[in-house]
PDB file of C-alpha atoms in Angstrom:
ATOM      1  CA  MET A1445       2.718 -59.842   9.627  1.00  0.00           C
ATOM      2  CA  THR A1446       2.266 -56.949  11.969  1.00  0.00           C
ATOM      3  CA  THR A1447      -0.216 -54.361  11.214  1.00  0.00           C
ATOM      4  CA  ARG A1448       0.405 -50.597  11.855  1.00  0.00           C
ATOM      5  CA  PRO A1449      -2.182 -49.083  14.204  1.00  0.00           C
ATOM      6  CA  LYS A1450      -4.033 -46.331  12.704  1.00  0.00           C
ATOM      7  CA  PHE A1451      -4.911 -42.936  14.415  1.00  0.00           C
ATOM      8  CA  GLY A1452      -8.483 -42.003  13.681  1.00  0.00           C
ATOM      9  CA  VAL A1453     -10.393 -38.609  14.165  1.00  0.00           C
ATOM     10  CA  ALA A1454     -13.636 -38.643  16.138  1.00  0.00           C
ATOM     11  CA  GLU A1455     -15.836 -36.704  18.216  1.00  0.00           C
ATOM     12  CA  GLY A1456     -15.705 -36.678  22.349  1.00  0.00           C
ATOM     13  CA  HIS A1457     -18.995 -36.473  24.397  1.00  0.00           C
ATOM     14  CA  ASP A1458     -17.550 -33.087  25.674  1.00  0.00           C
ATOM     15  CA  GLY A1459     -17.303 -31.513  21.974  1.00  0.00           C
ATOM     16  CA  THR A1460     -13.664 -31.932  21.926  1.00  0.00           C
ATOM     17  CA  THR A1461     -11.845 -33.963  19.259  1.00  0.00           C
ATOM     18  CA  PHE A1462      -9.756 -37.079  19.921  1.00  0.00           C
ATOM     19  CA  VAL A1463      -7.977 -39.457  18.021  1.00  0.00           C
ATOM     20  CA  ARG A1464      -8.400 -43.209  18.435  1.00  0.00           C
ATOM     21  CA  VAL A1465      -5.354 -45.666  17.875  1.00  0.00           C
ATOM     22  CA  ILE A1466      -6.877 -48.872  16.769  1.00  0.00           C
ATOM     23  CA  ALA A1467      -4.538 -51.668  17.865  1.00  0.00           C
ATOM     24  CA  VAL A1468      -4.059 -55.131  16.145  1.00  0.00           C
ATOM     25  CA  SER A1469      -5.930 -56.623  19.340  1.00  0.00           C
ATOM     26  CA  GLY A1470      -8.859 -54.405  18.464  1.00  0.00           C
ATOM     27  CA  CYS A1471      -8.234 -52.687  21.863  1.00  0.00           C
ATOM     28  CA  GLY A1472      -7.889 -48.682  21.290  1.00  0.00           C
ATOM     29  CA  HIS A1473      -6.542 -45.799  23.156  1.00  0.00           C
ATOM     30  CA  ASN A1474      -7.631 -42.544  22.897  1.00  0.00           C
ATOM     31  CA  TYR A1475      -5.333 -39.583  22.560  1.00  0.00           C
ATOM     32  CA  ARG A1476      -6.647 -35.330  22.204  1.00  0.00           C
ATOM     33  CA  LEU A1477      -6.170 -34.227  18.834  1.00  0.00           C
ATOM     34  CA  THR A1478      -6.414 -30.390  17.936  1.00  0.00           C
ATOM     35  CA  GLY A1479      -7.413 -29.377  14.477  1.00  0.00           C
ATOM     36  CA  TYR A1480      -6.092 -32.387  12.413  1.00  0.00           C
ATOM     37  CA  PRO A1481      -8.486 -33.443   9.724  1.00  0.00           C
ATOM     38  CA  GLY A1482      -7.968 -37.229   8.547  1.00  0.00           C
ATOM     39  CA  TRP A1483      -5.927 -39.994   9.570  1.00  0.00           C
ATOM     40  CA  MET A1484      -2.478 -40.232  10.816  1.00  0.00           C
ATOM     41  CA  ASN A1485      -0.179 -43.328  11.697  1.00  0.00           C
ATOM     42  CA  GLU A1486       3.113 -43.915  12.731  1.00  0.00           C
ATOM     43  CA  ALA A1487       4.869 -43.523   9.798  1.00  0.00           C
ATOM     44  CA  ASP A1488       3.551 -40.005   9.634  1.00  0.00           C
ATOM     45  CA  VAL A1489       4.416 -39.041  12.816  1.00  0.00           C
ATOM     46  CA  ARG A1490       8.115 -40.574  12.215  1.00  0.00           C
ATOM     47  CA  ARG A1491       8.333 -37.954   9.593  1.00  0.00           C
ATOM     48  CA  ASN A1492      10.136 -35.972  12.459  1.00  0.00           C
ATOM     49  CA  ALA A1493      13.734 -37.074  12.261  1.00  0.00           C
ATOM     50  CA  ILE A1494      14.026 -37.147  16.249  1.00  0.00           C
ATOM     51  CA  LEU A1495      11.159 -39.436  16.647  1.00  0.00           C
ATOM     52  CA  ALA A1496      12.186 -41.355  13.346  1.00  0.00           C
ATOM     53  CA  GLN A1497      15.428 -42.412  15.368  1.00  0.00           C
ATOM     54  CA  LEU A1498      13.725 -43.676  18.666  1.00  0.00           C
ATOM     55  CA  PRO A1499      13.851 -47.169  19.106  1.00  0.00           C
ATOM     56  CA  ALA A1500      10.405 -49.038  18.798  1.00  0.00           C
ATOM     57  CA  SER A1501      10.150 -49.443  22.589  1.00  0.00           C
ATOM     58  CA  GLU A1502      11.058 -45.782  23.551  1.00  0.00           C
ATOM     59  CA  PHE A1503       8.685 -44.489  20.758  1.00  0.00           C
ATOM     60  CA  ALA A1504       5.806 -46.698  22.188  1.00  0.00           C
ATOM     61  CA  GLU A1505       6.391 -45.067  25.612  1.00  0.00           C
ATOM     62  CA  LEU A1506       6.096 -41.768  24.048  1.00  0.00           C
ATOM     63  CA  ARG A1507       3.558 -42.029  21.743  1.00  0.00           C
ATOM     64  CA  PRO A1508       0.236 -42.179  24.250  1.00  0.00           C
ATOM     65  CA  HIS A1509       1.257 -38.469  24.911  1.00  0.00           C
ATOM     66  CA  LEU A1510       1.523 -37.215  21.511  1.00  0.00           C
ATOM     67  CA  ARG A1511      -0.988 -34.927  20.193  1.00  0.00           C
ATOM     68  CA  ALA A1512      -1.372 -34.305  16.517  1.00  0.00           C
ATOM     69  CA  GLU A1513      -2.469 -30.772  15.014  1.00  0.00           C
ATOM     70  CA  HIS A1514      -2.375 -28.520  12.334  1.00  0.00           C
ATOM     71  CA  SER A1515      -0.266 -25.276  12.642  1.00  0.00           C
ATOM     72  CA  GLN A1516      -1.325 -22.289  11.203  1.00  0.00           C
ATOM     73  CA  ILE A1517       0.940 -19.326  10.019  1.00  0.00           C
ATOM     74  CA  LYS A1518       1.729 -17.337  13.229  1.00  0.00           C
ATOM     75  CA  ARG A1519       0.587 -20.070  15.775  1.00  0.00           C
ATOM     76  CA  THR A1520       2.520 -19.371  18.658  1.00  0.00           C
ATOM     77  CA  ALA A1521       4.234 -22.210  20.600  1.00  0.00           C
ATOM     78  CA  TYR A1522       5.601 -20.071  23.458  1.00  0.00           C
ATOM     79  CA  GLU A1523       6.068 -16.410  24.259  1.00  0.00           C
ATOM     80  CA  PRO A1524       8.529 -14.480  26.052  1.00  0.00           C
ATOM     81  CA  GLY A1525       8.554 -14.745  29.946  1.00  0.00           C
ATOM     82  CA  LYS A1526       5.360 -17.014  29.828  1.00  0.00           C
ATOM     83  CA  PRO A1527       5.462 -20.875  30.772  1.00  0.00           C
ATOM     84  CA  ILE A1528       6.220 -23.217  27.894  1.00  0.00           C
ATOM     85  CA  ASN A1529       3.340 -25.523  28.202  1.00  0.00           C
ATOM     86  CA  ASP A1530       4.058 -27.984  25.074  1.00  0.00           C
ATOM     87  CA  ILE A1531       6.739 -29.413  23.161  1.00  0.00           C
ATOM     88  CA  TYR A1532       6.356 -29.541  19.208  1.00  0.00           C
ATOM     89  CA  PHE A1533       7.512 -31.881  16.930  1.00  0.00           C
ATOM     90  CA  PRO A1534       6.986 -30.491  13.623  1.00  0.00           C
ATOM     91  CA  LEU A1535       6.556 -32.828  10.527  1.00  0.00           C
ATOM     92  CA  THR A1536       5.609 -30.507   7.831  1.00  0.00           C
ATOM     93  CA  ALA A1537       5.015 -27.245   9.526  1.00  0.00           C
ATOM     94  CA  VAL A1538       8.058 -24.882  10.058  1.00  0.00           C
ATOM     95  CA  TYR A1539       8.746 -22.705  13.196  1.00  0.00           C
ATOM     96  CA  SER A1540      10.645 -19.615  13.795  1.00  0.00           C
ATOM     97  CA  LEU A1541      12.512 -18.718  17.108  1.00  0.00           C
ATOM     98  CA  VAL A1542      12.919 -14.993  17.403  1.00  0.00           C
ATOM     99  CA  ALA A1543      14.625 -12.611  19.656  1.00  0.00           C
ATOM    100  CA  MET A1544      12.758  -9.788  21.265  1.00  0.00           C
ATOM    101  CA  ALA A1545      12.992  -6.186  22.353  1.00  0.00           C
ATOM    102  CA  ASP A1546      10.615  -3.661  23.469  1.00  0.00           C
ATOM    103  CA  GLY A1547       7.819  -6.075  22.939  1.00  0.00           C
ATOM    104  CA  GLN A1548       8.627  -6.394  19.337  1.00  0.00           C
ATOM    105  CA  ILE A1549      10.174  -9.029  16.740  1.00  0.00           C
ATOM    106  CA  GLN A1550      13.730  -8.079  16.264  1.00  0.00           C
ATOM    107  CA  LEU A1551      15.524 -11.019  14.546  1.00  0.00           C
ATOM    108  CA  GLU A1552      15.205 -14.722  13.639  1.00  0.00           C
ATOM    109  CA  VAL A1553      17.721 -16.538  15.670  1.00  0.00           C
ATOM    110  CA  ALA A1554      16.711 -20.116  14.293  1.00  0.00           C
ATOM    111  CA  THR A1555      14.291 -22.103  12.048  1.00  0.00           C
ATOM    112  CA  VAL A1556      13.071 -25.598  13.224  1.00  0.00           C
ATOM    113  CA  GLY A1557      11.123 -28.153  10.927  1.00  0.00           C
ATOM    114  CA  HIS A1558      10.982 -31.826  10.512  1.00  0.00           C
ATOM    115  CA  GLU A1559      14.590 -32.170  11.743  1.00  0.00           C
ATOM    116  CA  GLY A1560      14.035 -31.098  15.457  1.00  0.00           C
ATOM    117  CA  MET A1561      11.735 -29.936  17.995  1.00  0.00           C
ATOM    118  CA  VAL A1562      10.392 -26.694  19.372  1.00  0.00           C
ATOM    119  CA  GLY A1563      10.949 -26.016  23.090  1.00  0.00           C
ATOM    120  CA  LEU A1564      14.481 -26.501  23.638  1.00  0.00           C
ATOM    121  CA  PRO A1565      14.211 -24.399  27.071  1.00  0.00           C
ATOM    122  CA  VAL A1566      12.245 -26.753  28.551  1.00  0.00           C
ATOM    123  CA  TYR A1567      15.044 -29.658  28.001  1.00  0.00           C
ATOM    124  CA  LEU A1568      17.703 -27.430  29.272  1.00  0.00           C
ATOM    125  CA  GLY A1569      15.573 -27.308  32.593  1.00  0.00           C
ATOM    126  CA  ALA A1570      13.859 -23.823  32.295  1.00  0.00           C
ATOM    127  CA  SER A1571       9.901 -23.157  32.206  1.00  0.00           C
ATOM    128  CA  SER A1572      10.133 -20.209  30.118  1.00  0.00           C
ATOM    129  CA  SER A1573      12.338 -18.098  27.598  1.00  0.00           C
ATOM    130  CA  PRO A1574      12.955 -14.414  26.731  1.00  0.00           C
ATOM    131  CA  GLN A1575      12.288 -15.491  23.108  1.00  0.00           C
ATOM    132  CA  ALA A1576       9.523 -16.436  21.115  1.00  0.00           C
ATOM    133  CA  ALA A1577       8.678 -19.270  18.797  1.00  0.00           C
ATOM    134  CA  PHE A1578       5.735 -19.511  16.061  1.00  0.00           C
ATOM    135  CA  CYS A1579       4.638 -21.193  12.752  1.00  0.00           C
ATOM    136  CA  GLN A1580       6.280 -19.703   9.842  1.00  0.00           C
ATOM    137  CA  VAL A1581       5.183 -22.282   7.366  1.00  0.00           C
ATOM    138  CA  PRO A1582       1.740 -24.080   8.040  1.00  0.00           C
ATOM    139  CA  GLY A1583       1.517 -27.569   8.188  1.00  0.00           C
ATOM    140  CA  GLU A1584       1.448 -30.807  10.260  1.00  0.00           C
ATOM    141  CA  ALA A1585       3.050 -31.020  13.832  1.00  0.00           C
ATOM    142  CA  VAL A1586       2.819 -33.223  17.035  1.00  0.00           C
ATOM    143  CA  ARG A1587       3.283 -31.963  20.348  1.00  0.00           C
ATOM    144  CA  ILE A1588       3.559 -33.125  23.908  1.00  0.00           C
ATOM    145  CA  SER A1589       2.529 -31.591  27.205  1.00  0.00           C
ATOM    146  CA  ALA A1590       5.799 -30.186  28.966  1.00  0.00           C
ATOM    147  CA  THR A1591       5.015 -32.409  32.102  1.00  0.00           C
ATOM    148  CA  ASP A1592       4.731 -35.740  29.882  1.00  0.00           C
ATOM    149  CA  PHE A1593       8.038 -34.421  28.297  1.00  0.00           C
ATOM    150  CA  ARG A1594       9.908 -33.864  31.395  1.00  0.00           C
ATOM    151  CA  ALA A1595       8.699 -37.560  32.524  1.00  0.00           C
ATOM    152  CA  ALA A1596      10.194 -38.733  29.408  1.00  0.00           C
ATOM    153  CA  LEU A1597      13.545 -37.364  29.889  1.00  0.00           C
ATOM    154  CA  GLY A1598      13.708 -38.927  33.290  1.00  0.00           C
ATOM    155  CA  ARG A1599      14.118 -42.264  31.384  1.00  0.00           C
ATOM    156  CA  ASP A1600      17.567 -42.911  30.130  1.00  0.00           C
ATOM    157  CA  GLY A1601      17.331 -43.615  26.493  1.00  0.00           C
ATOM    158  CA  VAL A1602      17.939 -42.511  22.750  1.00  0.00           C
ATOM    159  CA  LEU A1603      15.779 -39.531  22.980  1.00  0.00           C
ATOM    160  CA  ARG A1604      18.105 -37.653  25.534  1.00  0.00           C
ATOM    161  CA  ALA A1605      21.132 -38.507  23.241  1.00  0.00           C
ATOM    162  CA  LEU A1606      19.302 -37.040  20.079  1.00  0.00           C
ATOM    163  CA  LEU A1607      18.218 -33.914  21.891  1.00  0.00           C
ATOM    164  CA  ASN A1608      21.978 -33.347  22.994  1.00  0.00           C
ATOM    165  CA  ARG A1609      22.723 -33.652  19.314  1.00  0.00           C
ATOM    166  CA  PHE A1610      19.781 -31.203  18.444  1.00  0.00           C
ATOM    167  CA  THR A1611      21.011 -28.799  21.184  1.00  0.00           C
ATOM    168  CA  GLN A1612      24.720 -28.660  19.577  1.00  0.00           C
ATOM    169  CA  ALA A1613      22.932 -28.208  15.916  1.00  0.00           C
ATOM    170  CA  THR A1614      20.627 -25.387  17.270  1.00  0.00           C
ATOM    171  CA  MET A1615      23.669 -23.676  19.149  1.00  0.00           C
ATOM    172  CA  VAL A1616      25.676 -23.900  15.603  1.00  0.00           C
ATOM    173  CA  GLN A1617      22.510 -22.552  14.003  1.00  0.00           C
ATOM    174  CA  VAL A1618      22.050 -19.468  16.234  1.00  0.00           C
ATOM    175  CA  SER A1619      25.876 -18.529  16.693  1.00  0.00           C
ATOM    176  CA  GLN A1620      26.286 -18.933  12.552  1.00  0.00           C
ATOM    177  CA  ASN A1621      23.202 -16.563  12.004  1.00  0.00           C
ATOM    178  CA  VAL A1622      24.825 -13.990  14.118  1.00  0.00           C
ATOM    179  CA  VAL A1623      28.191 -14.197  11.904  1.00  0.00           C
ATOM    180  CA  CYS A1624      25.977 -14.147   8.998  1.00  0.00           C
ATOM    181  CA  ASN A1625      23.682 -11.044  10.020  1.00  0.00           C
ATOM    182  CA  ARG A1626      26.843  -9.346  10.747  1.00  0.00           C
ATOM    183  CA  SER A1627      29.193  -9.940   7.909  1.00  0.00           C
ATOM    184  CA  HIS A1628      26.916 -10.696   4.651  1.00  0.00           C
ATOM    185  CA  SER A1629      24.777  -8.775   2.416  1.00  0.00           C
ATOM    186  CA  THR A1630      20.662  -9.054   2.500  1.00  0.00           C
ATOM    187  CA  GLU A1631      21.030 -10.547  -0.941  1.00  0.00           C
ATOM    188  CA  VAL A1632      23.398 -13.322   0.430  1.00  0.00           C
ATOM    189  CA  ARG A1633      21.121 -13.816   3.744  1.00  0.00           C
ATOM    190  CA  MET A1634      18.018 -13.993   1.971  1.00  0.00           C
ATOM    191  CA  ALA A1635      19.367 -16.962  -0.091  1.00  0.00           C
ATOM    192  CA  ARG A1636      20.597 -18.754   2.997  1.00  0.00           C
ATOM    193  CA  TRP A1637      17.089 -18.067   4.835  1.00  0.00           C
ATOM    194  CA  LEU A1638      15.152 -19.516   1.425  1.00  0.00           C
ATOM    195  CA  LEU A1639      17.328 -22.551   1.402  1.00  0.00           C
ATOM    196  CA  THR A1640      17.113 -23.230   5.047  1.00  0.00           C
ATOM    197  CA  THR A1641      13.087 -22.963   4.751  1.00  0.00           C
ATOM    198  CA  GLN A1642      13.204 -24.955   1.700  1.00  0.00           C
ATOM    199  CA  ASP A1643      15.120 -27.788   3.394  1.00  0.00           C
ATOM    200  CA  ARG A1644      12.270 -27.726   6.215  1.00  0.00           C
ATOM    201  CA  VAL A1645       9.442 -27.601   4.032  1.00  0.00           C
ATOM    202  CA  GLY A1646      10.382 -30.246   1.397  1.00  0.00           C
ATOM    203  CA  ARG A1647       9.024 -28.376  -1.697  1.00  0.00           C
ATOM    204  CA  ASP A1648       9.590 -25.604  -3.990  1.00  0.00           C
ATOM    205  CA  GLU A1649       6.904 -23.367  -3.219  1.00  0.00           C
ATOM    206  CA  PHE A1650       5.714 -22.083   0.055  1.00  0.00           C
ATOM    207  CA  PRO A1651       3.809 -19.095   1.548  1.00  0.00           C
ATOM    208  CA  LEU A1652       6.146 -15.927   2.551  1.00  0.00           C
ATOM    209  CA  THR A1653       5.104 -12.327   2.738  1.00  0.00           C
ATOM    210  CA  GLN A1654       7.876  -9.574   2.236  1.00  0.00           C
ATOM    211  CA  GLU A1655       6.610  -8.272   5.608  1.00  0.00           C
ATOM    212  CA  PHE A1656       7.598 -11.371   7.220  1.00  0.00           C
ATOM    213  CA  LEU A1657      10.874 -12.104   5.478  1.00  0.00           C
ATOM    214  CA  ALA A1658      11.799  -8.634   6.585  1.00  0.00           C
ATOM    215  CA  GLN A1659      10.910  -9.694  10.331  1.00  0.00           C
ATOM    216  CA  MET A1660      13.270 -12.576   9.828  1.00  0.00           C
ATOM    217  CA  LEU A1661      16.125 -11.045   8.439  1.00  0.00           C
ATOM    218  CA  GLY A1662      16.220  -7.713  10.597  1.00  0.00           C
ATOM    219  CA  VAL A1663      15.951  -5.068   7.716  1.00  0.00           C
ATOM    220  CA  HIS A1664      13.137  -2.691   6.360  1.00  0.00           C
ATOM    221  CA  ARG A1665      10.555  -3.997   4.073  1.00  0.00           C
ATOM    222  CA  PRO A1666      11.587  -1.880   1.246  1.00  0.00           C
ATOM    223  CA  THR A1667      15.138  -3.371   1.378  1.00  0.00           C
ATOM    224  CA  VAL A1668      13.617  -6.977   1.272  1.00  0.00           C
ATOM    225  CA  SER A1669      11.406  -5.729  -1.873  1.00  0.00           C
ATOM    226  CA  GLU A1670      14.244  -4.651  -3.745  1.00  0.00           C
ATOM    227  CA  THR A1671      16.249  -7.461  -2.807  1.00  0.00           C
ATOM    228  CA  ALA A1672      13.784 -10.068  -3.884  1.00  0.00           C
ATOM    229  CA  GLN A1673      13.234  -8.271  -7.237  1.00  0.00           C
ATOM    230  CA  ARG A1674      17.044  -8.810  -7.819  1.00  0.00           C
ATOM    231  CA  VAL A1675      17.132 -12.150  -6.944  1.00  0.00           C
ATOM    232  CA  GLN A1676      13.884 -12.705  -9.218  1.00  0.00           C
ATOM    233  CA  ALA A1677      15.397 -11.127 -11.942  1.00  0.00           C
ATOM    234  CA  GLN A1678      18.371 -13.614 -11.727  1.00  0.00           C
ATOM    235  CA  GLY A1679      15.907 -16.291 -12.214  1.00  0.00           C
ATOM    236  CA  LEU A1680      16.596 -17.816  -8.861  1.00  0.00           C
ATOM    237  CA  ILE A1681      12.972 -17.260  -7.303  1.00  0.00           C
ATOM    238  CA  ARG A1682       9.385 -16.332  -8.411  1.00  0.00           C
ATOM    239  CA  TYR A1683       7.615 -14.316  -6.142  1.00  0.00           C
ATOM    240  CA  ARG A1684       3.740 -13.693  -6.504  1.00  0.00           C
ATOM    241  CA  ARG A1685       0.840 -12.822  -4.130  1.00  0.00           C
ATOM    242  CA  GLY A1686       2.509 -13.996  -0.868  1.00  0.00           C
ATOM    243  CA  ILE A1687       3.760 -17.304  -2.719  1.00  0.00           C
ATOM    244  CA  ILE A1688       7.467 -17.711  -3.235  1.00  0.00           C
ATOM    245  CA  THR A1689       8.922 -20.473  -5.468  1.00  0.00           C
ATOM    246  CA  ILE A1690      12.497 -21.886  -5.466  1.00  0.00           C
ATOM    247  CA  ALA A1691      13.190 -21.540  -9.393  1.00  0.00           C
ATOM    248  CA  ASP A1692      16.748 -22.562  -9.298  1.00  0.00           C
ATOM    249  CA  ARG A1693      18.156 -24.110  -6.037  1.00  0.00           C
ATOM    250  CA  GLU A1694      21.567 -24.603  -7.524  1.00  0.00           C
ATOM    251  CA  GLY A1695      22.037 -21.152  -8.387  1.00  0.00           C
ATOM    252  CA  LEU A1696      20.578 -20.155  -4.585  1.00  0.00           C
ATOM    253  CA  GLU A1697      23.218 -22.549  -3.312  1.00  0.00           C
ATOM    254  CA  HIS A1698      25.819 -20.574  -5.272  1.00  0.00           C
ATOM    255  CA  LYS A1699      24.726 -17.144  -4.142  1.00  0.00           C
ATOM    256  CA  ALA A1700      24.407 -18.288  -0.307  1.00  0.00           C
ATOM    257  CA  CYS A1701      27.117 -18.122   2.120  1.00  0.00           C
ATOM    258  CA  GLU A1702      29.190 -20.666   4.089  1.00  0.00           C
ATOM    259  CA  CYS A1703      26.709 -20.347   6.811  1.00  0.00           C
ATOM    260  CA  TYR A1704      24.258 -22.393   5.011  1.00  0.00           C
ATOM    261  CA  ARG A1705      26.495 -25.360   4.508  1.00  0.00           C
ATOM    262  CA  ILE A1706      27.817 -25.196   7.835  1.00  0.00           C
ATOM    263  CA  VAL A1707      24.410 -25.219   9.505  1.00  0.00           C
ATOM    264  CA  ARG A1708      23.050 -27.847   7.054  1.00  0.00           C
ATOM    265  CA  ALA A1709      26.012 -30.434   7.984  1.00  0.00           C
ATOM    266  CA  GLU A1710      24.977 -30.098  11.483  1.00  0.00           C
ATOM    267  CA  PHE A1711      21.459 -30.978  11.117  1.00  0.00           C
ATOM    268  CA  ASP A1712      22.401 -33.861   8.495  1.00  0.00           C
ATOM    269  CA  ASP A1713      24.636 -35.223  11.434  1.00  0.00           C
ATOM    270  CA  LEU A1714      21.752 -34.962  13.464  1.00  0.00           C
ATOM    271  CA  ARG A1715      19.560 -36.991  11.025  1.00  0.00           C
ATOM    272  CA  ASN A1716      22.021 -39.621  10.873  1.00  0.00           C
ATOM    273  CA  HIS A1717      22.913 -39.724  14.838  1.00  0.00           C
ATOM    274  CA  ARG A1718      22.017 -43.547  15.092  1.00  0.00           C
ATOM    275  CA  ARG A1719      23.544 -44.595  11.815  1.00  0.00           C
ATOM    276  CA  ASN A1720      26.800 -42.877  13.058  1.00  0.00           C
ATOM    277  CA  SER A1721      26.788 -43.762  16.746  1.00  0.00           C
TER     278      SER A1721
END
């Protein structure tokens, strides 16, 4: 019977925090860690759908380079025009990819949670992006430096195939969001956005301000306030003090447009990539 290694938090001599992986043999390896309290084992890390589908040998090569962290709201993964230094694999955190204009957030173009990774431009050969990525729902994630990530891509394996499939799903999400933002009402788009976020959070309740939602939908805050009041009056959501609760998911799915179902199907295929290949 094999015992899974444990990831334990400890303090380094230089004042930084590191995580020590205690192997079955008793020999360990230290991994730098940013702000994660407690323990994290391999099962925790493999909550990410891409990492979960890696063969054991491929995951073992990647694991020493993974750093665990707790992502706070608005924690920036990368900024427009600046080097992308790290790639993020969310576990419970959710990130937004946003389009910028005149130095301001204009619109969310994609959402990334435990089904994917943040840093797709690096996978596609770029070192920066005109867009930005930041945490929209706080939670756990693991990250790897762009340098170590590129090295991992140099080895043929399942990781590249999974990232190809993730790229396809993200392209569908971005293009479908364009159609949705142009063709559908704010109420319908809000339903789609809330369902998408709930899928990635994995629970009915999560933090959300009206100001943030207005940015994500590309509308003014009063429009979001009026729309949220209508949706709440229909019994689909409850909203109080920056916390939103999905009260009737089935009703919200009925209100949402086909865009939600199209994008969800793409990411469902990604989660089952190895099973279907």
